[in-house]
Amino acid sequence: MAANWKMFGAAAQLQVFADALQLDDRVDAVWFPPALYLGAAVAVAPQGLACGVQDIGTSASGAHTGDIAAEMVADVGGSWAIVGHSERRMLHNEGDDLVGTKTAAALRGGLNPIVCVGETAAERDAGHEKIVVQRQLEAVLDRIDHGQLASISIGYEPVWAIGTGVTASPEQAQEMHEFVRQLLSEADAQMAAEIRIVYGGSVKPGNAAQLFAQKDIDGGLVGGASLDAADFTAIINAAAQAR
Ligand code: 13P
C-alpha cells in the first residue's frame, strides 16, 4: 500500500504520521513524502514502513541541477520510486520515453519503481483507454531488461479519478488491471502473475475493500487519504482483509 503525499505535508507532520499509523504484516506499506523530507521520514518510519520518492532523475550523478539520483535515494535509506505519475506527465511534460528511462534509472539505482499509467477523461470518452495504457506500458518494457520485471509494480491511475472523489468502479479498474497483466504476460508470463498492479484515484476507507476484492487489484496508490494516518491505516486494513 503506497502513501503518496504529493506536495503536501510538513516536517512536523512526519513523526505524527509515523506514530499514529498502524501497519499489518500482511501488507507491504511504502511512504512517499516530498523528496526533501525523505531522510527525516526514513528516520521516523516504523519497522515495516518503507520509504521512497515521487520522481527521480535519469542519471546516477552529474551536472543536473535540481535532479535527484536513484542512487542518492538508496543512499539515504529510500527503496522505492514513483515514475510516470500523471502529474509529472502533465505538469512537467514527461513523455513515455522519459518515463521508460526513469524506470530503468530506478532499477539501476536499486530502487523498486511503481510505474504509473492511466488515461484522461477525454481519452476514456473516446474509447482509447487501453490504447493509451498500452503505449505507456510498452515504452517502459522497451527500456528495461525483462529479467528486472520482478522489481517493478504498476500503478493504474485513471487521471479522471485522481483527487476528484470520483473513483473508478471496481469493475472498470479490474478490467484495466487485467489488461495490464495480460500485456505484461507477453513479456514474461510467470512474472506477470506475480507483479503487483495497484490502483490509484480517490481510494478512501469507504471504497478500498471493494477495489481490493478484485482479482487483479493488488493494492492501492493513495493520495489525499494517505495524509491522514487513521484513513491510511483503514485502507491498509482493507487490503489485509482482502488477502
Ligand atoms: P488521490 O488518492 O488523492 O486521488 O490521488 C491518487 C494519486 O495520484 C496517488 O498517486
PDB file of C-alpha atoms and ligand atoms in Angstrom:
ATOM      1  CA  MET A   1       0.000   0.000   0.000  1.00  0.00           C
ATOM      2  CA  ALA A   2       1.524   3.290  -1.049  1.00  0.00           C
ATOM      3  CA  ALA A   3       1.065   6.701   0.551  1.00  0.00           C
ATOM      4  CA  ASN A   4       1.818   9.418  -1.995  1.00  0.00           C
ATOM      5  CA  TRP A   5       1.880  12.698  -0.122  1.00  0.00           C
ATOM      6  CA  LYS A   6       2.479  14.669  -3.345  1.00  0.00           C
ATOM      7  CA  MET A   7       3.490  18.252  -2.436  1.00  0.00           C
ATOM      8  CA  PHE A   8       1.689  18.166   0.908  1.00  0.00           C
ATOM      9  CA  GLY A   9       2.876  17.776   4.471  1.00  0.00           C
ATOM     10  CA  ALA A  10       5.459  19.474   6.605  1.00  0.00           C
ATOM     11  CA  ALA A  11       8.462  18.369   8.659  1.00  0.00           C
ATOM     12  CA  ALA A  12       6.413  18.437  11.861  1.00  0.00           C
ATOM     13  CA  GLN A  13       3.841  16.072  10.358  1.00  0.00           C
ATOM     14  CA  LEU A  14       6.256  13.194   9.747  1.00  0.00           C
ATOM     15  CA  GLN A  15       6.607  11.998  13.329  1.00  0.00           C
ATOM     16  CA  VAL A  16       2.886  12.456  13.992  1.00  0.00           C
ATOM     17  CA  PHE A  17       2.024  10.276  10.998  1.00  0.00           C
ATOM     18  CA  ALA A  18       4.630   7.639  11.871  1.00  0.00           C
ATOM     19  CA  ASP A  19       3.383   7.406  15.455  1.00  0.00           C
ATOM     20  CA  ALA A  20      -0.297   7.150  14.540  1.00  0.00           C
ATOM     21  CA  LEU A  21      -0.002   4.667  11.674  1.00  0.00           C
ATOM     22  CA  GLN A  22      -0.829   1.028  12.349  1.00  0.00           C
ATOM     23  CA  LEU A  23       0.734  -1.439   9.958  1.00  0.00           C
ATOM     24  CA  ASP A  24      -0.265  -5.013   9.218  1.00  0.00           C
ATOM     25  CA  ASP A  25       2.450  -7.501   8.404  1.00  0.00           C
ATOM     26  CA  ARG A  26       0.311  -8.987   5.617  1.00  0.00           C
ATOM     27  CA  VAL A  27       0.530  -5.702   3.704  1.00  0.00           C
ATOM     28  CA  ASP A  28       3.672  -4.029   2.354  1.00  0.00           C
ATOM     29  CA  ALA A  29       3.470  -0.312   3.029  1.00  0.00           C
ATOM     30  CA  VAL A  30       5.509   2.444   1.397  1.00  0.00           C
ATOM     31  CA  TRP A  31       5.597   6.137   2.226  1.00  0.00           C
ATOM     32  CA  PHE A  32       6.337   8.719  -0.458  1.00  0.00           C
ATOM     33  CA  PRO A  33       6.785  12.089   1.265  1.00  0.00           C
ATOM     34  CA  PRO A  34       8.095  15.106  -0.674  1.00  0.00           C
ATOM     35  CA  ALA A  35      11.736  14.265  -1.514  1.00  0.00           C
ATOM     36  CA  LEU A  36      13.098  16.949   0.788  1.00  0.00           C
ATOM     37  CA  TYR A  37      11.656  15.009   3.729  1.00  0.00           C
ATOM     38  CA  LEU A  38      12.891  11.562   2.675  1.00  0.00           C
ATOM     39  CA  GLY A  39      15.768  11.330   5.163  1.00  0.00           C
ATOM     40  CA  ALA A  40      13.551  12.514   8.008  1.00  0.00           C
ATOM     41  CA  ALA A  41      10.829  10.053   7.000  1.00  0.00           C
ATOM     42  CA  VAL A  42      13.332   7.179   6.935  1.00  0.00           C
ATOM     43  CA  ALA A  43      14.454   8.197  10.429  1.00  0.00           C
ATOM     44  CA  VAL A  44      10.955   8.103  11.943  1.00  0.00           C
ATOM     45  CA  ALA A  45       9.308   5.356   9.846  1.00  0.00           C
ATOM     46  CA  PRO A  46       8.231   2.406  11.973  1.00  0.00           C
ATOM     47  CA  GLN A  47       9.582  -1.065  11.224  1.00  0.00           C
ATOM     48  CA  GLY A  48       7.822  -2.330   8.113  1.00  0.00           C
ATOM     49  CA  LEU A  49       7.186   1.055   6.517  1.00  0.00           C
ATOM     50  CA  ALA A  50       9.478   1.528   3.510  1.00  0.00           C
ATOM     51  CA  CYS A  51      10.130   4.977   2.068  1.00  0.00           C
ATOM     52  CA  GLY A  52      10.594   6.341  -1.407  1.00  0.00           C
ATOM     53  CA  VAL A  53      10.426   9.345  -3.705  1.00  0.00           C
ATOM     54  CA  GLN A  54       7.722  10.583  -6.051  1.00  0.00           C
ATOM     55  CA  ASP A  55      10.064  11.094  -9.006  1.00  0.00           C
ATOM     56  CA  ILE A  56      13.747  10.618  -9.877  1.00  0.00           C
ATOM     57  CA  GLY A  57      16.300  11.903 -12.338  1.00  0.00           C
ATOM     58  CA  THR A  58      17.743   9.721 -15.060  1.00  0.00           C
ATOM     59  CA  SER A  59      21.462   9.979 -14.233  1.00  0.00           C
ATOM     60  CA  ALA A  60      23.439   8.466 -11.376  1.00  0.00           C
ATOM     61  CA  SER A  61      25.306  11.752 -10.824  1.00  0.00           C
ATOM     62  CA  GLY A  62      26.449  14.796 -12.759  1.00  0.00           C
ATOM     63  CA  ALA A  63      25.584  18.353 -13.680  1.00  0.00           C
ATOM     64  CA  HIS A  64      21.803  18.011 -13.376  1.00  0.00           C
ATOM     65  CA  THR A  65      20.760  20.862 -11.111  1.00  0.00           C
ATOM     66  CA  GLY A  66      17.650  20.037  -9.149  1.00  0.00           C
ATOM     67  CA  ASP A  67      17.564  16.339 -10.024  1.00  0.00           C
ATOM     68  CA  ILE A  68      17.809  13.518  -7.522  1.00  0.00           C
ATOM     69  CA  ALA A  69      19.530  10.269  -8.485  1.00  0.00           C
ATOM     70  CA  ALA A  70      18.050   6.890  -7.627  1.00  0.00           C
ATOM     71  CA  GLU A  71      21.430   6.056  -6.099  1.00  0.00           C
ATOM     72  CA  MET A  72      21.080   9.022  -3.722  1.00  0.00           C
ATOM     73  CA  VAL A  73      17.614   7.890  -2.695  1.00  0.00           C
ATOM     74  CA  ALA A  74      19.063   4.490  -1.824  1.00  0.00           C
ATOM     75  CA  ASP A  75      21.981   6.192  -0.052  1.00  0.00           C
ATOM     76  CA  VAL A  76      19.649   7.825   2.473  1.00  0.00           C
ATOM     77  CA  GLY A  77      17.596   4.690   3.017  1.00  0.00           C
ATOM     78  CA  GLY A  78      14.866   5.009   0.406  1.00  0.00           C
ATOM     79  CA  SER A  79      13.922   1.893  -1.528  1.00  0.00           C
ATOM     80  CA  TRP A  80      11.093   2.920  -3.858  1.00  0.00           C
ATOM     81  CA  ALA A  81      10.368   5.499  -6.572  1.00  0.00           C
ATOM     82  CA  ILE A  82       7.162   6.504  -8.303  1.00  0.00           C
ATOM     83  CA  VAL A  83       7.764   7.138 -12.002  1.00  0.00           C
ATOM     84  CA  GLY A  84       5.402   8.476 -14.633  1.00  0.00           C
ATOM     85  CA  HIS A  85       2.814   9.889 -12.268  1.00  0.00           C
ATOM     86  CA  SER A  86       0.191  11.700 -14.334  1.00  0.00           C
ATOM     87  CA  GLU A  87       1.018  14.958 -12.542  1.00  0.00           C
ATOM     88  CA  ARG A  88       4.620  14.639 -13.792  1.00  0.00           C
ATOM     89  CA  ARG A  89       3.409  13.720 -17.250  1.00  0.00           C
ATOM     90  CA  MET A  90       1.008  16.682 -17.425  1.00  0.00           C
ATOM     91  CA  LEU A  91       2.652  19.425 -15.360  1.00  0.00           C
ATOM     92  CA  HIS A  92       6.228  18.672 -16.451  1.00  0.00           C
ATOM     93  CA  ASN A  93       5.599  17.329 -19.934  1.00  0.00           C
ATOM     94  CA  GLU A  94       7.138  13.964 -19.154  1.00  0.00           C
ATOM     95  CA  GLY A  95       6.638  11.695 -22.134  1.00  0.00           C
ATOM     96  CA  ASP A  96       6.532   7.928 -22.393  1.00  0.00           C
ATOM     97  CA  ASP A  97      10.206   7.688 -23.391  1.00  0.00           C
ATOM     98  CA  LEU A  98      11.359   9.640 -20.356  1.00  0.00           C
ATOM     99  CA  VAL A  99       9.174   7.544 -18.075  1.00  0.00           C
ATOM    100  CA  GLY A 100      10.784   4.430 -19.524  1.00  0.00           C
ATOM    101  CA  THR A 101      14.260   5.875 -18.973  1.00  0.00           C
ATOM    102  CA  LYS A 102      13.379   6.833 -15.400  1.00  0.00           C
ATOM    103  CA  THR A 103      12.126   3.323 -14.724  1.00  0.00           C
ATOM    104  CA  ALA A 104      15.453   1.937 -15.931  1.00  0.00           C
ATOM    105  CA  ALA A 105      17.272   4.528 -13.775  1.00  0.00           C
ATOM    106  CA  ALA A 106      15.319   3.477 -10.689  1.00  0.00           C
ATOM    107  CA  LEU A 107      16.236  -0.155 -11.288  1.00  0.00           C
ATOM    108  CA  ARG A 108      19.881   0.761 -11.904  1.00  0.00           C
ATOM    109  CA  GLY A 109      19.935   2.548  -8.540  1.00  0.00           C
ATOM    110  CA  GLY A 110      18.478  -0.454  -6.763  1.00  0.00           C
ATOM    111  CA  LEU A 111      15.012   1.020  -6.199  1.00  0.00           C
ATOM    112  CA  ASN A 112      11.635  -0.599  -6.767  1.00  0.00           C
ATOM    113  CA  PRO A 113       9.732   1.577  -9.228  1.00  0.00           C
ATOM    114  CA  ILE A 114       5.971   1.984  -9.259  1.00  0.00           C
ATOM    115  CA  VAL A 115       5.283   2.840 -12.879  1.00  0.00           C
ATOM    116  CA  CYS A 116       2.109   4.878 -13.249  1.00  0.00           C
ATOM    117  CA  VAL A 117      -0.134   4.549 -16.262  1.00  0.00           C
ATOM    118  CA  GLY A 118      -3.649   5.788 -16.904  1.00  0.00           C
ATOM    119  CA  GLU A 119      -5.886   7.620 -19.306  1.00  0.00           C
ATOM    120  CA  THR A 120      -7.502  11.056 -19.114  1.00  0.00           C
ATOM    121  CA  ALA A 121     -11.272  11.559 -19.165  1.00  0.00           C
ATOM    122  CA  ALA A 122     -11.117  12.632 -22.807  1.00  0.00           C
ATOM    123  CA  GLU A 123      -9.163   9.525 -23.743  1.00  0.00           C
ATOM    124  CA  ARG A 124     -11.705   7.300 -21.975  1.00  0.00           C
ATOM    125  CA  ASP A 125     -14.609   9.158 -23.577  1.00  0.00           C
ATOM    126  CA  ALA A 126     -13.033   8.474 -26.952  1.00  0.00           C
ATOM    127  CA  GLY A 127     -12.731   4.774 -26.055  1.00  0.00           C
ATOM    128  CA  HIS A 128      -8.943   4.975 -26.091  1.00  0.00           C
ATOM    129  CA  GLU A 129      -8.105   3.978 -22.520  1.00  0.00           C
ATOM    130  CA  LYS A 130      -6.465   0.686 -23.475  1.00  0.00           C
ATOM    131  CA  ILE A 131      -4.532   2.197 -26.390  1.00  0.00           C
ATOM    132  CA  VAL A 132      -3.095   4.843 -24.041  1.00  0.00           C
ATOM    133  CA  VAL A 133      -2.168   2.434 -21.272  1.00  0.00           C
ATOM    134  CA  GLN A 134      -0.611   0.007 -23.739  1.00  0.00           C
ATOM    135  CA  ARG A 135       1.508   2.798 -25.250  1.00  0.00           C
ATOM    136  CA  GLN A 136       2.636   3.955 -21.796  1.00  0.00           C
ATOM    137  CA  LEU A 137       3.497   0.437 -20.663  1.00  0.00           C
ATOM    138  CA  GLU A 138       5.301  -0.594 -23.836  1.00  0.00           C
ATOM    139  CA  ALA A 139       7.584   2.448 -23.617  1.00  0.00           C
ATOM    140  CA  VAL A 140       8.710   1.112 -20.249  1.00  0.00           C
ATOM    141  CA  LEU A 141       9.008  -2.526 -21.323  1.00  0.00           C
ATOM    142  CA  ASP A 142      11.179  -1.397 -24.249  1.00  0.00           C
ATOM    143  CA  ARG A 143      13.682   0.224 -21.905  1.00  0.00           C
ATOM    144  CA  ILE A 144      14.148  -2.340 -19.180  1.00  0.00           C
ATOM    145  CA  ASP A 145      15.684  -5.755 -19.046  1.00  0.00           C
ATOM    146  CA  HIS A 146      12.724  -8.102 -18.651  1.00  0.00           C
ATOM    147  CA  GLY A 147      14.725 -10.018 -16.071  1.00  0.00           C
ATOM    148  CA  GLN A 148      14.115  -6.991 -13.820  1.00  0.00           C
ATOM    149  CA  LEU A 149      10.340  -7.113 -14.104  1.00  0.00           C
ATOM    150  CA  ALA A 150      10.026  -8.705 -10.683  1.00  0.00           C
ATOM    151  CA  SER A 151      11.263  -5.449  -9.117  1.00  0.00           C
ATOM    152  CA  ILE A 152       8.588  -3.243 -10.639  1.00  0.00           C
ATOM    153  CA  SER A 153       4.977  -2.566  -9.754  1.00  0.00           C
ATOM    154  CA  ILE A 154       2.411  -0.895 -11.955  1.00  0.00           C
ATOM    155  CA  GLY A 155       0.091   1.823 -10.686  1.00  0.00           C
ATOM    156  CA  TYR A 156      -3.075   2.145 -12.744  1.00  0.00           C
ATOM    157  CA  GLU A 157      -4.274   5.670 -12.079  1.00  0.00           C
ATOM    158  CA  PRO A 158      -7.040   6.958 -14.336  1.00  0.00           C
ATOM    159  CA  VAL A 159      -6.403  10.708 -14.429  1.00  0.00           C
ATOM    160  CA  TRP A 160     -10.109  11.497 -14.077  1.00  0.00           C
ATOM    161  CA  ALA A 161     -10.194   9.699 -10.721  1.00  0.00           C
ATOM    162  CA  ILE A 162      -7.179  11.437  -9.147  1.00  0.00           C
ATOM    163  CA  GLY A 163      -8.103  13.933  -6.459  1.00  0.00           C
ATOM    164  CA  THR A 164     -11.650  14.166  -7.781  1.00  0.00           C
ATOM    165  CA  GLY A 165     -13.502  11.955  -5.323  1.00  0.00           C
ATOM    166  CA  VAL A 166     -14.772  10.009  -8.356  1.00  0.00           C
ATOM    167  CA  THR A 167     -13.158   6.612  -8.140  1.00  0.00           C
ATOM    168  CA  ALA A 168     -13.170   4.102 -10.980  1.00  0.00           C
ATOM    169  CA  SER A 169     -15.768   1.453 -10.295  1.00  0.00           C
ATOM    170  CA  PRO A 170     -14.250  -1.837  -9.135  1.00  0.00           C
ATOM    171  CA  GLU A 171     -15.293  -3.343 -12.485  1.00  0.00           C
ATOM    172  CA  GLN A 172     -13.693  -0.541 -14.542  1.00  0.00           C
ATOM    173  CA  ALA A 173     -10.486  -0.808 -12.544  1.00  0.00           C
ATOM    174  CA  GLN A 174     -10.434  -4.611 -12.718  1.00  0.00           C
ATOM    175  CA  GLU A 175     -10.856  -4.519 -16.497  1.00  0.00           C
ATOM    176  CA  MET A 176      -7.826  -2.246 -16.854  1.00  0.00           C
ATOM    177  CA  HIS A 177      -5.714  -4.190 -14.361  1.00  0.00           C
ATOM    178  CA  GLU A 178      -6.475  -7.417 -16.189  1.00  0.00           C
ATOM    179  CA  PHE A 179      -5.466  -5.736 -19.439  1.00  0.00           C
ATOM    180  CA  VAL A 180      -2.162  -4.557 -17.908  1.00  0.00           C
ATOM    181  CA  ARG A 181      -1.429  -8.050 -16.592  1.00  0.00           C
ATOM    182  CA  GLN A 182      -2.141  -9.519 -19.998  1.00  0.00           C
ATOM    183  CA  LEU A 183       0.307  -7.072 -21.626  1.00  0.00           C
ATOM    184  CA  LEU A 184       2.933  -7.932 -19.026  1.00  0.00           C
ATOM    185  CA  SER A 185       2.409 -11.628 -19.627  1.00  0.00           C
ATOM    186  CA  GLU A 186       3.519 -11.137 -23.216  1.00  0.00           C
ATOM    187  CA  ALA A 187       6.882 -10.029 -21.780  1.00  0.00           C
ATOM    188  CA  ASP A 188       7.065 -12.744 -19.109  1.00  0.00           C
ATOM    189  CA  ALA A 189       4.054 -14.878 -18.198  1.00  0.00           C
ATOM    190  CA  GLN A 190       5.391 -16.161 -14.893  1.00  0.00           C
ATOM    191  CA  MET A 191       6.433 -12.707 -13.740  1.00  0.00           C
ATOM    192  CA  ALA A 192       3.159 -11.116 -14.850  1.00  0.00           C
ATOM    193  CA  ALA A 193       1.232 -13.323 -12.442  1.00  0.00           C
ATOM    194  CA  GLU A 194       3.358 -12.030  -9.577  1.00  0.00           C
ATOM    195  CA  ILE A 195       3.787  -8.339 -10.411  1.00  0.00           C
ATOM    196  CA  ARG A 196       1.781  -6.033  -8.218  1.00  0.00           C
ATOM    197  CA  ILE A 197      -0.698  -3.842 -10.056  1.00  0.00           C
ATOM    198  CA  VAL A 198      -2.038  -1.216  -7.687  1.00  0.00           C
ATOM    199  CA  TYR A 199      -4.938   1.140  -8.220  1.00  0.00           C
ATOM    200  CA  GLY A 200      -4.834   4.889  -7.572  1.00  0.00           C
ATOM    201  CA  GLY A 201      -7.512   7.522  -7.833  1.00  0.00           C
ATOM    202  CA  SER A 202      -9.674   8.617  -4.889  1.00  0.00           C
ATOM    203  CA  VAL A 203      -9.023   5.472  -2.820  1.00  0.00           C
ATOM    204  CA  LYS A 204     -10.697   6.067   0.554  1.00  0.00           C
ATOM    205  CA  PRO A 205     -11.505   3.902   3.587  1.00  0.00           C
ATOM    206  CA  GLY A 206     -15.070   3.601   2.244  1.00  0.00           C
ATOM    207  CA  ASN A 207     -14.221   2.186  -1.193  1.00  0.00           C
ATOM    208  CA  ALA A 208     -10.923   0.370  -0.591  1.00  0.00           C
ATOM    209  CA  ALA A 209     -12.378  -3.044   0.292  1.00  0.00           C
ATOM    210  CA  GLN A 210     -14.451  -3.267  -2.904  1.00  0.00           C
ATOM    211  CA  LEU A 211     -11.494  -2.285  -5.042  1.00  0.00           C
ATOM    212  CA  PHE A 212      -9.053  -4.673  -3.354  1.00  0.00           C
ATOM    213  CA  ALA A 213     -11.553  -7.543  -3.685  1.00  0.00           C
ATOM    214  CA  GLN A 214     -10.968  -7.512  -7.448  1.00  0.00           C
ATOM    215  CA  LYS A 215      -8.799 -10.312  -8.789  1.00  0.00           C
ATOM    216  CA  ASP A 216      -6.131  -8.153 -10.414  1.00  0.00           C
ATOM    217  CA  ILE A 217      -6.066  -5.252  -7.936  1.00  0.00           C
ATOM    218  CA  ASP A 218      -3.134  -5.946  -5.652  1.00  0.00           C
ATOM    219  CA  GLY A 219      -3.182  -2.776  -3.577  1.00  0.00           C
ATOM    220  CA  GLY A 220      -3.523   0.960  -3.745  1.00  0.00           C
ATOM    221  CA  LEU A 221      -1.581   4.130  -4.517  1.00  0.00           C
ATOM    222  CA  VAL A 222      -3.257   6.573  -2.196  1.00  0.00           C
ATOM    223  CA  GLY A 223      -3.001  10.353  -2.411  1.00  0.00           C
ATOM    224  CA  GLY A 224      -5.306  12.526  -0.308  1.00  0.00           C
ATOM    225  CA  ALA A 225      -6.409   9.825   2.142  1.00  0.00           C
ATOM    226  CA  SER A 226      -2.781   8.911   2.899  1.00  0.00           C
ATOM    227  CA  LEU A 227      -2.139  12.213   4.669  1.00  0.00           C
ATOM    228  CA  ASP A 228      -4.374  11.068   7.485  1.00  0.00           C
ATOM    229  CA  ALA A 229      -2.815   8.192   9.423  1.00  0.00           C
ATOM    230  CA  ALA A 230      -6.217   6.866  10.541  1.00  0.00           C
ATOM    231  CA  ASP A 231      -7.538   6.783   6.981  1.00  0.00           C
ATOM    232  CA  PHE A 232      -4.369   5.187   5.652  1.00  0.00           C
ATOM    233  CA  THR A 233      -4.483   2.618   8.445  1.00  0.00           C
ATOM    234  CA  ALA A 234      -8.092   1.802   7.497  1.00  0.00           C
ATOM    235  CA  ILE A 235      -7.007   1.317   3.876  1.00  0.00           C
ATOM    236  CA  ILE A 236      -4.158  -0.974   4.974  1.00  0.00           C
ATOM    237  CA  ASN A 237      -6.704  -2.980   6.981  1.00  0.00           C
ATOM    238  CA  ALA A 238      -8.945  -3.275   3.929  1.00  0.00           C
ATOM    239  CA  ALA A 239      -6.003  -4.676   1.958  1.00  0.00           C
ATOM    240  CA  ALA A 240      -5.162  -7.113   4.761  1.00  0.00           C
ATOM    241  CA  GLN A 241      -8.753  -8.413   4.775  1.00  0.00           C
ATOM    242  CA  ALA A 242      -8.660  -8.892   1.007  1.00  0.00           C
ATOM    243  CA  ARG A 243      -5.677 -11.247   1.199  1.00  0.00           C
TER     244      ARG A 243
HETATM  245  P1  13P B   1      -5.897  10.710  -4.703  1.00  0.00           P
HETATM  246  O1  13P B   1      -5.943   9.472  -3.828  1.00  0.00           O
HETATM  247  O2  13P B   1      -5.805  11.972  -3.950  1.00  0.00           O
HETATM  248  O3  13P B   1      -6.983  10.677  -5.735  1.00  0.00           O
HETATM  249  O4  13P B   1      -4.507  10.617  -5.524  1.00  0.00           O
HETATM  250  C1  13P B   1      -4.195   9.474  -6.216  1.00  0.00           C
HETATM  251  C2  13P B   1      -2.792   9.569  -6.675  1.00  0.00           C
HETATM  252  O5  13P B   1      -2.483  10.304  -7.597  1.00  0.00           O
HETATM  253  C3  13P B   1      -1.801   8.767  -5.966  1.00  0.00           C
HETATM  254  O6  13P B   1      -0.583   8.728  -6.652  1.00  0.00           O
END
